[in-house]
Amino acid sequence: MSGWQKALISTIFLAAMLAFGYRQTQAPGMDAGSELDYPALIRHVEVIAAKPHPIGSLANRRVRDYIVGYFESLGLETQVQKTTVVYRHPHRTGSGTIIGQVENIIARLPGRSQNVVEAASDLVVMAHYDSVPSGPGAADDASGVASVMEAARILSNAPPPVHDVVFLITDGEEAGLLGAQGFFRQHPAAKNVGLVLNFEARGSHGASFMFETSAGNAWLVDRLIASTPGLLASSLSYEIYRRMTNDTDLSISKGEGFSGLNFAFFAGLSDYHAMTDSVENLDKNTLAQQANYVLETTRHFASLDHWQRAHDDLTYFNLWRGGLVSYGQGLAAASGAGVLLLGLWLFAAALRRGRIGPGSVLTGFLAVLSVFLFVWSLFENLLVYLRSADAGMIRIVSLGEWPLLAWFVTTLGLTLWLSNRFRKGLSKADVFLPPLVLVGLILLAGRTSALAFVVPVLLIPLMMILRSRSMRPDLWTASLVIWWLLTALVLLLAPNASYLFVWPLAAVLLGIAIQRRLPDGASRFLAGLIACSVALLLLPPVYILAYLALGFAQPQILMVICSLSLLLVWPLTRSIGSLADGKVALSLLGAGILMSAVVVFGRGFDTRHPRPEELFYAIDVDRQEGFWGSQDARPGSWLGEFMGAGSRKANTGQILPGYDRQIHIRDGDLPAYTPASLTVENERVGEGVREIHLHLSAANAGAYVNLLFAGDAGIETASVNGFPVAVPERNRDRAMGSQAPDSGSWWRWRWYGLPDAGADIMLTLPLGSPLKVRVVEIDDKLPDAAPPRPANSIRRPYSWSDSTVMFQTVVLE
Ligand SMILES: [Zn+2]
């Protein structure tokens, strides 16, 4: 076989495996034979996600009524649980206090064993109906709610299952998992719960995955795989997810000790919590897949006689859709130990036979290190540039998977070209050109820190050593050793994620053992390709998903891992890299850079990819003044033109103490408004303390209210509507007189879904001290005088955008 033939076959194989991997991350098409009524699913999403419907808003109440009406029309016993929830995370402690008035929807499908008193036998099928204020929430989580509604229709028309099924549609998830806390901690039915299935979204398309389980998942996962053909799941995602700070309602049920499974899709992150999370942008195939998961898992678990709880966790992953492999901890440990031993044995044998030498492996490490440093620095500088450029990160995120492809091709070209140069011997230009390119990039990115220059400066001596050595660097063995070490590390730290390292390494090592026995020629080349196929089957979907789910922030790390993976499958990439003395690799690098330039500079904002911009209106109730404000007034944009030259700099701290961000403000005419009111209802004095009964009310439905109590007020106990609120340590210390008063600090409460009748607050304080409270109400609309937004601009998520912020200081003597 000629070099060109080998390279062509390798390229086609690599591209095909990448395309196959990409397909695994996409939702399959709808199943024409399914019982699911797809048009009905879409209609539910249309109604629920017609507009933003955060907790407490009028739109939220309409959605609630729609869902309740639907469950009742199915003949299900349906109730709305209305309660006050004081946020408490199962294991994290936050600085502020979150309080919400939630309205959970609970519909029950009775099972056959309903008259048998059996504890912990209810199956809870959960999704949340509230959205964020900044988006209609078609994916997050109308997709989940619609899927649960459709499954409820099908199951209520079928013979009753064994277990009761509780369709729990929670409220206030976005405000802090409030509805789930209301149900699992307060509702009497919570004690009957045996198993929880939760359905979520963090994007607008892509395949849905079962990404999280409760601890001891062996039995659950085993049954789950049996329940749903074509299921996508991976024990790696759970290992990653549990190390992140993200939460869903399942965090609460798990925290209360309930078993559970969590499903979500997450491609299209730019639509997450944005106005573009609309029914038009929700992938209908994704919706269909989510609904199928709800139906199949609910039907399966509800019909099992007994649920079990295992002590151990399974390793599970898809080789391809439908090809789900699972095994227990014993096999995970044995396969890991086996591949590590095989590696050691092959390494020792190769050393003994003189196929590899200590010198060439050592220079191989230096060469691999140089490749990694170059790749890392390249993408790190790109990131610095994107962060400083006008909406650079937003643009990149809105392009979905395309930047990943551009960056991968760049990394591919760079890795192949550099490794070929290292093996062939470096020229003087090779030594100095790469560091110079990096210096140019650092200057282009506009950074001034000396730290950025460490990598290019470090590269020069490294490259000079590699140029001077007569020992040809063995990059492949060095990469195999690195992969071997990573395998050992992951086996130790997260055994259920180790499959991702164990099987690719095992296949490559077995390939080496077999290749040695084959004659040099076509059969040897093909054996090499087959040895690489496990890595190419397992790794690409994981890298694509990692990029989509969490990698935008750290592409430089992902690209170093890609580079290492390309060196791992060296039998495949060698033939491409060495072709035409590295010129093919160089052309790949050029193509990658061109593609990167297109994704970085190529597109502005349009209706599908609008620019998030923040504009809010603030009213200083004490001074009777109003002004427009924004954190991101950019000249040239719609917002920049509106704010104009007349804007001046200010700080959000003057509105919400402790919230320190720079803003631009511009004077505006004061509209008619009704601020929130905080009044003393009652006061009682006894035993050195006074007890104050306060009443908080707001005229605007959907507003959320920040209450900030002066840190030196010395509040000893607090409760809302009869529910206790934990007083932070520092406030208690102050109450006991052990610390100097810190007049600058405030204890912040965030109150969501304040009922029309208001809420009652009880506080106990030391005698004599006046109580200073800052009341900051965020009402989810702008005054009529607001400028109309163009179609390529949307309100910015996680901000005060499109709200009126009314702030006042109330002193209660
Ligand atoms: Zn959600």
XYZ file of C-alpha atoms and ligand atoms in Angstrom, residues 128 130 139-141 173-174 199-202 247-248 272-273, ligand 1:
16
model
C -41.034 21.919 36.453
C -42.038 27.650 35.853
C -37.163 23.303 26.366
C -36.617 24.230 30.017
C -38.893 22.757 31.060
C -37.393 25.437 40.196
C -35.575 28.308 38.525
C -36.953 15.402 33.189
C -34.997 18.576 32.454
C -33.317 20.592 29.716
C -30.365 22.902 29.384
C -28.638 21.391 40.430
C -32.050 20.180 39.381
C -30.813 28.187 27.671
C -32.733 30.677 29.851
Zn -35.025 23.609 34.248
